[in-house]
Tab-separated table of C-alpha atoms (C1' of nucleotides) in Angstrom:
chain	number	residue	atom	x	y	z
W	409	MET	CA	20.645	-8.049	18.046
W	410	THR	CA	23.333	-9.680	19.849
W	411	LEU	CA	23.958	-13.078	21.051
W	412	SER	CA	22.378	-12.698	24.261
W	413	HIS	CA	19.137	-11.218	22.096
W	414	LEU	CA	19.138	-14.754	20.423
W	415	LYS	CA	19.529	-16.324	23.972
W	416	LYS	CA	16.505	-14.547	25.019
W	417	ILE	CA	14.313	-15.590	22.381
W	418	CYS	CA	15.449	-18.878	22.348
W	419	ARG	CA	15.066	-19.188	25.668
W	420	GLU	CA	11.516	-17.405	25.581
W	421	LYS	CA	10.054	-19.767	22.704
W	422	SER	CA	12.101	-22.852	23.485
W	423	LEU	CA	13.773	-22.698	19.853
W	424	ARG	CA	17.713	-24.129	19.717
W	425	MET	CA	20.808	-22.819	19.652
W	426	THR	CA	22.021	-23.335	16.509
W	427	ALA	CA	25.689	-22.392	15.004
W	428	GLN	CA	23.815	-21.179	12.086
W	429	ARG	CA	21.816	-19.014	13.802
W	430	ARG	CA	24.371	-17.776	15.926
W	431	VAL	CA	26.796	-16.592	12.903
W	432	ILE	CA	23.737	-15.118	11.289
W	433	ILE	CA	23.219	-12.934	14.480
W	434	ARG	CA	26.829	-12.225	14.263
W	435	VAL	CA	26.762	-10.649	10.723
W	436	LEU	CA	23.426	-8.694	11.416
W	437	SER	CA	24.902	-7.203	14.602
W	438	GLU	CA	28.228	-6.197	12.386
W	439	SER	CA	25.702	-4.732	9.506
W	440	HIS	CA	25.090	-1.011	10.145
W	441	ASP	CA	23.606	-0.913	6.663
W	442	HIS	CA	20.302	-2.396	5.751
W	443	PRO	CA	21.621	-5.315	3.659
W	444	ALA	CA	19.550	-7.014	0.666
W	445	VAL	CA	19.038	-10.577	1.750
W	446	GLU	CA	22.134	-12.120	-1.236
W	447	GLU	CA	24.163	-9.648	0.755
W	448	VAL	CA	23.641	-10.804	4.337
W	449	TYR	CA	23.896	-14.678	2.296
W	450	GLN	CA	27.469	-13.080	1.065
W	451	ARG	CA	28.541	-12.366	4.619
W	452	ILE	CA	27.247	-15.590	6.296
W	453	LYS	CA	28.852	-17.470	3.244
W	454	ASN	CA	32.718	-15.847	4.199
W	455	ILE	CA	31.932	-17.242	8.051
W	456	ASP	CA	30.183	-20.846	7.233
W	457	PRO	CA	29.928	-21.134	3.638
W	458	LYS	CA	27.979	-24.162	4.075
W	459	ILE	CA	24.734	-22.376	5.301
W	460	SER	CA	21.397	-22.560	2.958
W	461	LEU	CA	19.479	-19.973	1.775
W	462	ALA	CA	16.562	-21.552	2.941
W	463	THR	CA	17.990	-21.338	6.251
W	464	LEU	CA	18.647	-17.473	6.183
W	465	TYR	CA	15.061	-16.803	4.671
W	466	ARG	CA	13.859	-18.618	7.811
W	467	THR	CA	15.970	-17.604	10.568
W	468	LEU	CA	15.181	-13.863	8.898
W	469	ARG	CA	12.156	-14.428	9.424
W	470	LEU	CA	11.850	-15.278	13.335
W	471	PHE	CA	14.405	-12.433	13.875
W	472	GLN	CA	11.576	-10.359	12.845
W	473	GLU	CA	8.876	-11.997	14.625
W	474	ALA	CA	10.842	-11.462	17.671
W	475	HIS	CA	11.093	-7.975	16.828
W	476	ILE	CA	14.606	-7.360	16.989
W	477	LEU	CA	15.149	-7.129	12.663
W	478	LYS	CA	13.038	-4.898	10.766
W	479	ARG	CA	12.350	-5.291	6.737
W	480	HIS	CA	12.554	-2.458	4.459
W	481	GLU	CA	11.508	-1.761	0.966
W	482	PHE	CA	12.683	1.040	-1.166
W	483	GLY	CA	11.832	1.941	-4.152
W	484	ASP	CA	13.536	-0.821	-6.218
W	485	GLY	CA	11.310	-3.330	-4.672
W	486	ILE	CA	13.947	-5.760	-2.824
W	487	SER	CA	13.638	-6.480	0.844
W	488	ARG	CA	16.341	-4.818	3.088
W	489	TYR	CA	17.545	-5.258	6.575
W	490	GLU	CA	18.121	-3.940	9.535
W	491	ASN	CA	18.960	-3.828	13.264
W	492	ALA	CA	15.526	-3.474	14.832
W	493	SER	CA	17.463	-2.806	17.971
W	494	VAL	CA	18.649	1.413	16.725
W	495	LYS	CA	16.624	4.351	17.541
W	496	HIS	CA	13.463	4.729	15.920
W	497	HIS	CA	14.050	6.646	12.792
W	498	HIS	CA	13.285	7.313	8.919
W	499	HIS	CA	15.100	7.081	5.927
W	500	LEU	CA	16.243	9.106	2.978
W	501	ILE	CA	17.007	7.980	-0.322
W	502	ASP	CA	19.761	9.196	-2.336
W	503	LYS	CA	18.295	8.958	-5.807
W	504	CYS	CA	21.924	9.199	-7.139
W	505	THR	CA	23.814	6.834	-5.553
W	506	GLY	CA	21.419	4.723	-3.562
W	507	GLU	CA	22.754	5.630	-0.687
W	508	ILE	CA	20.417	5.555	2.213
W	509	ILE	CA	20.393	8.468	5.200
W	510	GLU	CA	18.572	7.587	8.366
W	511	PHE	CA	17.362	10.810	9.631
W	512	HIS	CA	14.250	11.376	12.849
W	513	ASP	CA	12.149	14.060	13.565
W	514	ASP	CA	9.859	14.533	16.784
W	515	GLN	CA	7.713	16.726	15.367
W	516	LEU	CA	7.200	14.744	12.199
W	517	GLU	CA	6.573	11.679	14.737
W	518	ALA	CA	4.181	13.698	16.582
W	519	LEU	CA	2.765	15.428	13.421
W	520	GLN	CA	1.790	12.120	12.165
W	521	GLN	CA	0.075	10.703	15.867
W	522	GLU	CA	-2.078	13.948	15.363
W	523	ILE	CA	-3.140	13.337	11.256
W	524	ALA	CA	-4.280	9.132	12.418
W	525	LYS	CA	-5.895	11.171	15.505
W	526	LYS	CA	-8.361	13.658	13.286
W	527	LEU	CA	-9.172	10.327	10.869
W	528	GLY	CA	-10.442	8.556	13.878
W	529	TYR	CA	-7.259	6.484	14.187
W	530	GLU	CA	-5.073	5.203	16.724
W	531	LEU	CA	-1.478	4.830	15.016
W	532	VAL	CA	0.008	1.393	15.333
W	533	GLY	CA	2.728	1.910	12.597
W	534	HIS	CA	3.970	3.900	10.298
W	535	ARG	CA	6.593	4.280	7.212
W	536	LEU	CA	8.302	7.367	6.005
W	537	GLU	CA	10.901	7.408	3.192
W	538	LEU	CA	11.814	10.636	1.374
W	539	TYR	CA	13.781	10.150	-1.829
W	540	GLY	CA	16.182	13.409	-3.076
W	541	VAL	CA	18.629	14.329	-4.634
W	542	PRO	CA	22.102	16.565	-3.171
W	543	PHE	CA	21.764	20.229	-3.860
W	544	GLY	CA	22.575	21.033	-7.608
W	545	LYS	CA	22.701	17.714	-9.079
W	546	ASP	CA	20.276	16.850	-11.562
W	547	LYS	CA	16.764	16.587	-10.190
W	548	LYS	CA	15.632	13.605	-12.627
W	549	LYS	CA	14.703	10.818	-11.026
W	550	LYS	CA	17.040	7.763	-10.994
J	1197	MET	CA	-6.638	8.914	-16.377
J	1198	THR	CA	-8.919	9.197	-18.970
J	1199	LEU	CA	-9.405	8.069	-22.824
J	1200	SER	CA	-7.627	11.300	-23.932
J	1201	HIS	CA	-4.391	10.995	-21.420
J	1202	LEU	CA	-4.107	7.464	-23.238
J	1203	LYS	CA	-4.426	9.520	-27.049
J	1204	LYS	CA	-1.915	11.972	-25.875
J	1205	ILE	CA	0.586	9.267	-24.681
J	1206	CYS	CA	0.414	7.695	-27.908
J	1207	ARG	CA	0.704	10.556	-29.748
J	1208	GLU	CA	3.694	11.738	-27.593
J	1209	LYS	CA	5.562	8.511	-27.297
J	1210	SER	CA	3.892	6.939	-31.171
J	1211	LEU	CA	2.514	4.273	-29.414
J	1212	ARG	CA	-0.847	2.525	-30.846
J	1213	MET	CA	-4.073	3.002	-29.751
J	1214	THR	CA	-5.162	-0.431	-29.166
J	1215	ALA	CA	-7.909	-1.968	-28.379
J	1216	GLN	CA	-6.777	-3.697	-25.253
J	1217	ARG	CA	-5.277	-0.276	-23.708
J	1218	ARG	CA	-8.583	1.148	-24.154
J	1219	VAL	CA	-10.090	-1.359	-21.965
J	1220	ILE	CA	-7.478	-1.428	-19.728
J	1221	ILE	CA	-7.873	2.947	-18.912
J	1222	ARG	CA	-11.188	2.495	-19.031
J	1223	VAL	CA	-11.374	0.372	-16.233
J	1224	LEU	CA	-8.285	2.292	-14.493
J	1225	SER	CA	-10.724	5.555	-15.004
J	1226	GLU	CA	-13.925	3.658	-12.806
J	1227	SER	CA	-11.520	2.128	-10.042
J	1228	HIS	CA	-11.729	4.903	-7.608
J	1229	ASP	CA	-10.129	2.459	-5.027
J	1230	HIS	CA	-6.826	0.757	-4.940
J	1231	PRO	CA	-6.897	-2.627	-7.146
J	1232	ALA	CA	-3.863	-5.465	-7.273
J	1233	VAL	CA	-2.749	-6.313	-10.816
J	1234	GLU	CA	-5.575	-9.474	-10.207
J	1235	GLU	CA	-8.905	-7.362	-9.630
J	1236	VAL	CA	-7.764	-5.593	-12.076
J	1237	TYR	CA	-7.149	-8.552	-14.552
J	1238	GLN	CA	-10.468	-9.276	-13.306
J	1239	ARG	CA	-12.378	-6.191	-13.786
J	1240	ILE	CA	-10.624	-5.869	-17.617
J	1241	LYS	CA	-11.969	-9.499	-18.536
J	1242	ASN	CA	-15.385	-8.539	-17.057
J	1243	ILE	CA	-15.315	-6.144	-20.518
J	1244	ASP	CA	-12.962	-8.322	-23.074
J	1245	PRO	CA	-12.133	-11.979	-21.622
J	1246	LYS	CA	-9.710	-12.544	-24.438
J	1247	ILE	CA	-7.085	-9.678	-23.035
J	1248	SER	CA	-3.965	-11.242	-21.448
J	1249	LEU	CA	-2.689	-10.884	-17.950
J	1250	ALA	CA	1.195	-9.813	-19.797
J	1251	THR	CA	-0.757	-7.338	-21.622
J	1252	LEU	CA	-2.354	-5.811	-18.474
J	1253	TYR	CA	1.029	-5.829	-17.001
J	1254	ARG	CA	2.849	-4.192	-19.904
J	1255	THR	CA	0.318	-1.939	-20.082
J	1256	LEU	CA	0.553	-0.960	-16.272
J	1257	ARG	CA	4.083	-0.626	-16.507
J	1258	LEU	CA	3.350	1.978	-19.687
J	1259	PHE	CA	1.062	3.827	-18.036
J	1260	GLN	CA	3.958	3.696	-14.683
J	1261	GLU	CA	6.492	5.010	-16.917
J	1262	ALA	CA	3.978	7.518	-18.133
J	1263	HIS	CA	3.360	9.199	-14.707
J	1264	ILE	CA	-0.603	8.291	-14.820
J	1265	LEU	CA	-0.319	5.506	-13.067
J	1266	LYS	CA	1.195	5.007	-9.412
J	1267	ARG	CA	2.082	1.719	-7.678
J	1268	HIS	CA	1.780	1.181	-3.944
J	1269	GLU	CA	2.933	-1.382	-1.564
J	1270	PHE	CA	1.181	-0.880	1.551
J	1271	GLY	CA	2.616	-3.660	4.148
J	1272	ASP	CA	1.296	-6.935	2.671
J	1273	GLY	CA	3.825	-6.933	-0.288
J	1274	ILE	CA	1.051	-6.837	-3.191
J	1275	SER	CA	1.426	-4.151	-5.553
J	1276	ARG	CA	-1.874	-1.986	-5.899
J	1277	TYR	CA	-2.991	0.848	-8.397
J	1278	GLU	CA	-3.847	4.131	-8.605
J	1279	ASN	CA	-4.854	6.512	-11.044
J	1280	ALA	CA	-1.968	9.077	-10.752
J	1281	SER	CA	-4.366	12.133	-11.713
J	1282	VAL	CA	-5.704	12.914	-8.671
J	1283	LYS	CA	-4.909	15.180	-5.969
J	1284	HIS	CA	-1.200	14.260	-4.270
J	1285	HIS	CA	-1.904	12.513	-0.837
J	1286	HIS	CA	-0.807	9.809	1.607
J	1287	HIS	CA	-2.201	6.639	3.054
J	1288	LEU	CA	-3.709	5.108	6.188
J	1289	ILE	CA	-4.239	1.609	6.122
J	1290	ASP	CA	-6.706	0.167	8.963
J	1291	LYS	CA	-4.929	-2.887	10.168
J	1292	CYS	CA	-8.044	-4.085	11.285
J	1293	THR	CA	-10.167	-4.201	7.632
J	1294	GLY	CA	-7.702	-3.456	5.537
J	1295	GLU	CA	-9.467	-0.244	4.359
J	1296	ILE	CA	-7.192	2.510	2.609
J	1297	ILE	CA	-8.055	6.237	3.580
J	1298	GLU	CA	-6.329	8.948	1.955
J	1299	PHE	CA	-5.283	11.741	3.251
J	1300	HIS	CA	-3.153	14.989	2.500
J	1301	ASP	CA	-1.700	17.272	5.141
J	1302	ASP	CA	0.426	20.832	3.996
J	1303	GLN	CA	1.798	21.007	7.217
J	1304	LEU	CA	3.095	17.266	6.676
J	1305	GLU	CA	4.168	18.076	3.225
J	1306	ALA	CA	6.120	21.468	4.227
J	1307	LEU	CA	7.646	19.358	6.736
J	1308	GLN	CA	9.210	16.804	4.658
J	1309	GLN	CA	10.820	19.140	2.313
J	1310	GLU	CA	12.286	21.196	5.414
J	1311	ILE	CA	13.915	17.398	6.988
J	1312	ALA	CA	15.344	16.781	3.105
J	1313	LYS	CA	16.691	20.510	3.000
J	1314	LYS	CA	18.349	20.212	6.072
J	1315	LEU	CA	19.929	16.733	4.928
J	1316	GLY	CA	21.024	18.580	2.503
J	1317	TYR	CA	18.694	17.042	-0.492
J	1318	GLU	CA	16.448	18.319	-2.738
J	1319	LEU	CA	13.030	16.539	-2.442
J	1320	VAL	CA	11.857	14.704	-5.831
J	1321	GLY	CA	9.808	12.050	-4.328
J	1322	HIS	CA	8.597	10.652	-0.740
J	1323	ARG	CA	6.216	8.011	0.565
J	1324	LEU	CA	4.456	8.188	3.654
J	1325	GLU	CA	1.917	5.675	5.335
J	1326	LEU	CA	0.448	4.970	8.607
J	1327	TYR	CA	-1.447	2.302	9.991
J	1328	GLY	CA	-3.774	2.689	12.683
J	1329	VAL	CA	-6.481	1.068	14.193
J	1330	PRO	CA	-9.976	2.924	15.140
J	1331	PHE	CA	-10.286	4.336	18.395
J	1332	GLY	CA	-11.138	1.978	20.888
J	1333	LYS	CA	-10.725	-1.106	18.925
J	1334	ASP	CA	-7.758	-3.853	19.815
J	1335	LYS	CA	-4.726	-2.058	19.505
J	1336	LYS	CA	-2.342	-5.488	18.429
J	1337	LYS	CA	-1.465	-5.520	14.487
J	1338	LYS	CA	-3.359	-7.295	12.431
S	762	DT	C1'	16.436	-39.874	22.821
S	763	DT	C1'	13.499	-36.884	20.221
S	764	DA	C1'	11.602	-32.807	18.820
S	765	DT	C1'	13.733	-29.086	16.667
S	766	DG	C1'	16.574	-27.463	12.747
S	767	DT	C1'	18.849	-27.968	8.354
S	768	DG	C1'	19.668	-28.117	3.364
S	769	DC	C1'	18.495	-29.793	-0.406
S	770	DA	C1'	15.749	-29.355	-4.469
S	771	DA	C1'	10.720	-28.761	-5.509
S	772	DA	C1'	7.142	-25.267	-5.475
S	773	DT	C1'	5.115	-20.804	-5.032
S	774	DA	C1'	3.889	-16.463	-6.345
S	775	DC	C1'	4.218	-12.489	-8.862
S	776	DT	C1'	6.378	-10.433	-12.957
S	777	DT	C1'	9.006	-10.303	-17.131
S	778	DT	C1'	10.158	-12.395	-21.981
S	779	DG	C1'	10.686	-15.039	-26.563
S	780	DC	C1'	8.259	-15.666	-30.480
S	781	DC	C1'	5.451	-16.021	-33.316
S	782	DT	C1'	0.897	-14.159	-34.838
S	783	DT	C1'	-2.099	-9.904	-35.282
S	784	DT	C1'	-3.205	-5.044	-36.157
S	785	DA	C1'	-2.925	-0.048	-36.370
S	786	DC	C1'	-1.614	3.397	-38.781
I	855	DG	C1'	3.384	-3.037	-45.586
I	856	DT	C1'	5.048	-2.722	-41.746
I	857	DA	C1'	6.850	-2.235	-36.988
I	858	DA	C1'	4.251	-2.308	-32.552
I	859	DA	C1'	1.425	-4.807	-29.579
I	860	DG	C1'	-0.718	-8.593	-28.328
I	861	DG	C1'	-1.181	-13.972	-26.777
I	862	DC	C1'	0.597	-17.966	-25.006
I	863	DA	C1'	3.653	-20.999	-22.786
I	864	DA	C1'	8.035	-20.387	-20.700
I	865	DA	C1'	11.101	-17.914	-17.554
I	866	DG	C1'	12.900	-15.772	-14.079
I	867	DT	C1'	12.998	-13.377	-9.212
I	868	DA	C1'	12.237	-13.844	-4.419
I	869	DT	C1'	10.683	-16.346	-1.004
I	870	DT	C1'	8.578	-20.342	0.882
I	871	DT	C1'	7.875	-25.603	1.940
I	872	DG	C1'	8.284	-30.514	2.014
I	873	DC	C1'	11.321	-34.042	3.472
I	874	DA	C1'	14.487	-36.648	5.190
I	875	DC	C1'	19.018	-36.255	7.594
I	876	DA	C1'	21.264	-33.791	11.207
I	877	DT	C1'	21.742	-31.646	16.255
I	878	DA	C1'	20.715	-29.323	20.161
I	879	DA	C1'	19.248	-30.293	24.851
DNA sequence: TTATGTGCAAATACTTTGCCTTTAC
DNA sequence: GTAAAGGCAAAGTATTTGCACATAA
């Protein structure tokens, strides 16, 4: 998820390299967290306050369709975005702080494949989220 | 998820047993699929056409808070509801037909516990969805 | 030049809320 | 009788869209 990704997408789909798209890709590439639309919007406005929310939505959708951006929805119902070029992983959400921890586990991936196969399906996607509390803290949710 | 669940909740939280709540719990208990709000609404209206959508939403929320109903969001962005009293399981969504297959796997559950523990967390919840296509069919999503 | 992209405001889809009326207990 | 629950319509959210203007190629 860099400027060159954008150039590639524009070439492939004959889209235009606009100032707005450049700003948005820059903000996303510098975001190593999982920002919600509103957060991305704020970061964008710091660079160019004239970009509209509609353009942001259109661009986020564009990037999702180009598979350079992933959308998540963790429990709270709001969409969060993440650079899709990072290695495949899942998320553990800390119910105390809201912190999002990324993890990957080969055994888990293999097991999922196996389960799907057993059910007669070929896996084309999957989503896993764990919700936890740090050891020793109250185990009540929220 | 039966009438007696409702009675129990009402006793515990000093809520009232209304005709609307009885109809809603009846519909939900007879629904062994994963209906969206709109679908539940239609089923309810077949029994009592005067129940309002607002009441349905309020009641669904009530039941979720009482942990007798679970809300899911599978990829398509719409909320679907499921009786929470059935045995713990996950879902495999058939991308060709939209069909939802339920499954459970002890090894998977154990592995998730283990992963959380390794990260320093006690697991308080988790969500897993697999998206697949039947063997031999086109593997393109949607 | 001209089709594509943008900004704005309005529209949409889903869900919640305010307020007045009805009802369970 | 009284507080909780319901119905209705209005208000919220989050996101998309129509349209006139701006702009990249």
